[in-house]
PDB file of C-alpha atoms in Angstrom:
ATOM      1  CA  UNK W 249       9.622  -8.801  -0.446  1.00 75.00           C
ATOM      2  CA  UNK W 250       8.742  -5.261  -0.564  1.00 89.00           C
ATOM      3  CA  UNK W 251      10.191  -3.375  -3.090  1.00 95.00           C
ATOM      4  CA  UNK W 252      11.281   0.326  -1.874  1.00 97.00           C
ATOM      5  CA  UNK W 253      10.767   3.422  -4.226  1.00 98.00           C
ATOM      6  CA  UNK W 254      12.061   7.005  -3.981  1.00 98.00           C
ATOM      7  CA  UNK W 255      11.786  10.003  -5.325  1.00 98.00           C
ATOM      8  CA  UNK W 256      13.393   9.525  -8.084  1.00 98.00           C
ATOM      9  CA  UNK W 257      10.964   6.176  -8.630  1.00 98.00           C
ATOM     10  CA  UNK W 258       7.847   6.998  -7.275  1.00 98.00           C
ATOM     11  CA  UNK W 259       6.357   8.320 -10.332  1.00 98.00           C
ATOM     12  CA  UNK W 260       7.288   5.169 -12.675  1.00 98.00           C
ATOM     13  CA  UNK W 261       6.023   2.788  -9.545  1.00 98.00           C
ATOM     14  CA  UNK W 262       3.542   3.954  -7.993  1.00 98.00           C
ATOM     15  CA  UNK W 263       1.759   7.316 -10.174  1.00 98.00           C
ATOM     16  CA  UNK W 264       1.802   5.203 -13.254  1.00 97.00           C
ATOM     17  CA  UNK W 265       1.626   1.591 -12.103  1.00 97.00           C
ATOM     18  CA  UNK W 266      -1.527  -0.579 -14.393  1.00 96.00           C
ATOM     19  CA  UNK W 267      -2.482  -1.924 -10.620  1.00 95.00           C
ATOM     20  CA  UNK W 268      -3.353  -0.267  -7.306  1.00 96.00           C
ATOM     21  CA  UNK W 269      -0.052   0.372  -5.129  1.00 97.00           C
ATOM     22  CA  UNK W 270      -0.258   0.544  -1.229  1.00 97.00           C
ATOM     23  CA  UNK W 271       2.198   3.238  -0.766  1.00 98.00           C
ATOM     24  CA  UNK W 272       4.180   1.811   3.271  1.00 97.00           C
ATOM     25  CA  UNK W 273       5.475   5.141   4.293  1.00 98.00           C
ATOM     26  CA  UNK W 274       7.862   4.329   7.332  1.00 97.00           C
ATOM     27  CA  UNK W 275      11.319   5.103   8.429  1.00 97.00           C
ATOM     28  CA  UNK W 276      14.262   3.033  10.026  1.00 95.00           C
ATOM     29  CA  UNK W 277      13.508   3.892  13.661  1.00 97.00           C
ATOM     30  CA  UNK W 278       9.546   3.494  13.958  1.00 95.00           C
ATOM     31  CA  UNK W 279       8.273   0.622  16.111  1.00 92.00           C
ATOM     32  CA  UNK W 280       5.093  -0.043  14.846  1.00 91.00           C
ATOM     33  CA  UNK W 281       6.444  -0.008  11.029  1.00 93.00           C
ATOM     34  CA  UNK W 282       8.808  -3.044  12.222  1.00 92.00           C
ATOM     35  CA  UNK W 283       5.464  -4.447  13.445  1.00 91.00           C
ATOM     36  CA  UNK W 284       3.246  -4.198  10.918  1.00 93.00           C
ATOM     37  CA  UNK W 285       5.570  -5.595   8.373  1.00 93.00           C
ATOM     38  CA  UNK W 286       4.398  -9.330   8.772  1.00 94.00           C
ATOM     39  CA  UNK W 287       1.238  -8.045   8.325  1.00 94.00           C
ATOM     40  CA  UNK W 288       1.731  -6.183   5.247  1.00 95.00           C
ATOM     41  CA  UNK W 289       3.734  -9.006   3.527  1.00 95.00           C
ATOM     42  CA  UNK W 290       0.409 -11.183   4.192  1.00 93.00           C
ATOM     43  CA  UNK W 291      -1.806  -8.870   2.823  1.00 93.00           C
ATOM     44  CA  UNK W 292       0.641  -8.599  -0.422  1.00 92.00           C
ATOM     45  CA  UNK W 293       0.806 -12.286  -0.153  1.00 91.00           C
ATOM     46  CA  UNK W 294      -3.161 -12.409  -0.338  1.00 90.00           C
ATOM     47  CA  UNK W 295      -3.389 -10.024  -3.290  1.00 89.00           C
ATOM     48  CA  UNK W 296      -1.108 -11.750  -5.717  1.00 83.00           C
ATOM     49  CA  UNK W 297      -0.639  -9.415  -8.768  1.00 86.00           C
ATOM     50  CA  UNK W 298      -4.020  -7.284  -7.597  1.00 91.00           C
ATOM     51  CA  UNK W 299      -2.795  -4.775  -5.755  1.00 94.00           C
ATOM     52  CA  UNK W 300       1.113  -3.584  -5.272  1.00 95.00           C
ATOM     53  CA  UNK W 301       3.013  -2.952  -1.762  1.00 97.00           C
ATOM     54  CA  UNK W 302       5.792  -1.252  -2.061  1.00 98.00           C
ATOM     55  CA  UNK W 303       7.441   0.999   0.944  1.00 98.00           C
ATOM     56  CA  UNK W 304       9.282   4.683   0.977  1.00 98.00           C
ATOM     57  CA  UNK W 305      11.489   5.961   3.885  1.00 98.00           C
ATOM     58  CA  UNK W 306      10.098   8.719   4.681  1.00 97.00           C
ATOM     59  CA  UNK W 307      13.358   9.901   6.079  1.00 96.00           C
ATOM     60  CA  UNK W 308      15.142   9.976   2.791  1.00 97.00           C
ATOM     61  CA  UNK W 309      12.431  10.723   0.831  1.00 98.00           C
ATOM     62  CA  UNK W 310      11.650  14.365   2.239  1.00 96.00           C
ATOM     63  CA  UNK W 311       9.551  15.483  -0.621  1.00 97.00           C
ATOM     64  CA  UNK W 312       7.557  12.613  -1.028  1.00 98.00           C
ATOM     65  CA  UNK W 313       6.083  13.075   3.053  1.00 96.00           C
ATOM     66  CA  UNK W 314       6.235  16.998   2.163  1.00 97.00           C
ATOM     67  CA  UNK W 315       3.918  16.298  -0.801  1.00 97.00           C
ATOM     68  CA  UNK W 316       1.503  13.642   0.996  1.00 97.00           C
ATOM     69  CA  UNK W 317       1.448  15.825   4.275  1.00 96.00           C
ATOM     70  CA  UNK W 318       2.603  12.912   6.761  1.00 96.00           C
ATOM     71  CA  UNK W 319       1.480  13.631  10.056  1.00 94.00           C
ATOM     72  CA  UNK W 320       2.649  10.246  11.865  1.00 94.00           C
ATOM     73  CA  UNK W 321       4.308   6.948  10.936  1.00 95.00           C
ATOM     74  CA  UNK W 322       3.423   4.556   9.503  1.00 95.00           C
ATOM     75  CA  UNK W 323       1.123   5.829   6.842  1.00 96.00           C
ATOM     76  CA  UNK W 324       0.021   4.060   4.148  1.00 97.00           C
ATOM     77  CA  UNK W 325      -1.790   4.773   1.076  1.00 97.00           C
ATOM     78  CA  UNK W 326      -3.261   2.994  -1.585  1.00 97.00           C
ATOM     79  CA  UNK W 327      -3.048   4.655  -4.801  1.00 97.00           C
ATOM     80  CA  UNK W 328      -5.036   3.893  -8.393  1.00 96.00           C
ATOM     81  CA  UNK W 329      -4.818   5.549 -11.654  1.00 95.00           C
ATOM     82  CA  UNK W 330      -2.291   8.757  -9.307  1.00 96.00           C
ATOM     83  CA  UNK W 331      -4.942   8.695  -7.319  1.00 96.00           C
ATOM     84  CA  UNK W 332      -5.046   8.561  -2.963  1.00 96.00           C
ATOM     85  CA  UNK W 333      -7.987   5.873  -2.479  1.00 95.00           C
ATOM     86  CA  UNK W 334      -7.378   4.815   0.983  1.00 94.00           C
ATOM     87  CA  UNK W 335      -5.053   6.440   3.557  1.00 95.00           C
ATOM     88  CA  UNK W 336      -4.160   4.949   6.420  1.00 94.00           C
ATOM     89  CA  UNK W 337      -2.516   6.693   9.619  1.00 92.00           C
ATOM     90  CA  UNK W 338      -3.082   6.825  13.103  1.00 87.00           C
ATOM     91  CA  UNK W 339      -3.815   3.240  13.694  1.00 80.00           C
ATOM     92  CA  UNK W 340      -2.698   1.379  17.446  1.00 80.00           C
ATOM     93  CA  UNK W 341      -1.714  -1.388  16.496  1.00 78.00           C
ATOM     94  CA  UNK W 342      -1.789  -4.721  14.180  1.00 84.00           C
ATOM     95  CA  UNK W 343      -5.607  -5.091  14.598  1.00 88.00           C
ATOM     96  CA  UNK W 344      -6.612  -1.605  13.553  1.00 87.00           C
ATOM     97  CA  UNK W 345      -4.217  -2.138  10.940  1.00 90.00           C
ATOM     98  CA  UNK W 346      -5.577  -5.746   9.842  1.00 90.00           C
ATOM     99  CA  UNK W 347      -8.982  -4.986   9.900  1.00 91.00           C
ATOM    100  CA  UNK W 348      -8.140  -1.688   7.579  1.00 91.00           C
ATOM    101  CA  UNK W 349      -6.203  -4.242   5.241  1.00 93.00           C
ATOM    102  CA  UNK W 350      -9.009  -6.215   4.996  1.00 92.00           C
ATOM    103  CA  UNK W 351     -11.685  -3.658   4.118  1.00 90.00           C
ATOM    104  CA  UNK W 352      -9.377  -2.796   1.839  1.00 89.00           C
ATOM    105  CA  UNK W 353      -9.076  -6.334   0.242  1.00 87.00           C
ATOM    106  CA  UNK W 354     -12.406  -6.875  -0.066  1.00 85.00           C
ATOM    107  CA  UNK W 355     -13.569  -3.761  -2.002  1.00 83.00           C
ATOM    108  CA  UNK W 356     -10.735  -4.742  -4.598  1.00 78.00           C
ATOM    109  CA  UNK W 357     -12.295  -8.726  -4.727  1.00 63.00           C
ATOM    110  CA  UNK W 358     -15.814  -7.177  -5.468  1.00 61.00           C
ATOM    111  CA  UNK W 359     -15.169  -4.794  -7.667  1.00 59.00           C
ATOM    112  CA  UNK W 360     -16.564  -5.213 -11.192  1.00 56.00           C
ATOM    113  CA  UNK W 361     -14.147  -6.901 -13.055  1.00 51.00           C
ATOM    114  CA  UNK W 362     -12.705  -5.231 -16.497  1.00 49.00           C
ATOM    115  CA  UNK W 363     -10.676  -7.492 -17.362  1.00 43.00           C
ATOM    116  CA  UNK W 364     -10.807 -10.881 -19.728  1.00 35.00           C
ATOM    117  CA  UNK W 365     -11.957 -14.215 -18.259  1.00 35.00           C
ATOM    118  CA  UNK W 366      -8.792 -15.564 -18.512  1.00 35.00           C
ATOM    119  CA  UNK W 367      -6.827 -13.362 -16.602  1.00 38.00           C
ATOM    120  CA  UNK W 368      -9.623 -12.360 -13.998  1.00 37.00           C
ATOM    121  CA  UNK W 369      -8.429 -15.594 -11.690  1.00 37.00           C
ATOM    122  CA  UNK W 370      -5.063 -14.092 -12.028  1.00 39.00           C
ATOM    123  CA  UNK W 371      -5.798 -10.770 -10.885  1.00 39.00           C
ATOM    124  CA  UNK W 372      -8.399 -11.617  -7.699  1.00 43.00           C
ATOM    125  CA  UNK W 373      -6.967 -11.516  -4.356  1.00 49.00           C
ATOM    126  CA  UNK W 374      -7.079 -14.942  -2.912  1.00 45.00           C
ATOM    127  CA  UNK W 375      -8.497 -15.538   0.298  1.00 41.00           C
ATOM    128  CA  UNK W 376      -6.596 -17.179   2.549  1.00 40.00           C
TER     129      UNK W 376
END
């Protein structure tokens, strides 16, 4: 499940979140956002507690797409530490998308890890 944030939530979620947050924006009437939705629930499914998918209608979230200058939907970003890592817009389809997703995995499972020994297994992406 993909938990939605607004404006009023964004900061708390997303700005602020310990872990990376791909940031789905999409709206109610966009094709490809209904298509790319299995596809983003796998790649949160992958990721575990790594990185964090959550998903903003852009239709009732005005300022948020004002703020991140929207040009098409679906758009995604992938946010760390308030910060726009990755953005993703303008793809055709579920394989431009995937393979995006993907590059995007991997860079997170080779990154040096900062974290204890114990919870490193916890935080890696599993490959599946």
């Amino acid at each position: 499940m993909v938990l939605s944030v607004s404006e009023r939530t964004f900061t708390q979620e997303v700005l602020e979140s310990p872990v990376p947050v791909l940031v789905n924006f999409e709206a109610p009437w966009c094709g490809l956002c209904r298509i790319i939705h299995p596809l983003l629930l796998q790649f949160q499914s992958q990721c575990g507690e790594q990185i964090k998918l959550v998903g903003v209608n852009a239709d009732e979230n005005f300022k948020l797409s004002n703020t991140y200058r929207l040009k098409s939907l679906p758009t995604l970003l992938l946010i760390e530490n308030g910060i726009i890592r990755h953005r993703l817009e303008g793809f055709r389809g579920r394989d431009d998308l995937r393979l995006a997703l993907e590059e995007i995995r991997l860079s997170y499972t080779n990154r040096p890890k900062a974290y204890s020994s114990s919870k490193t297994a916890d935080l890696e992406c599993r490959t599946a």
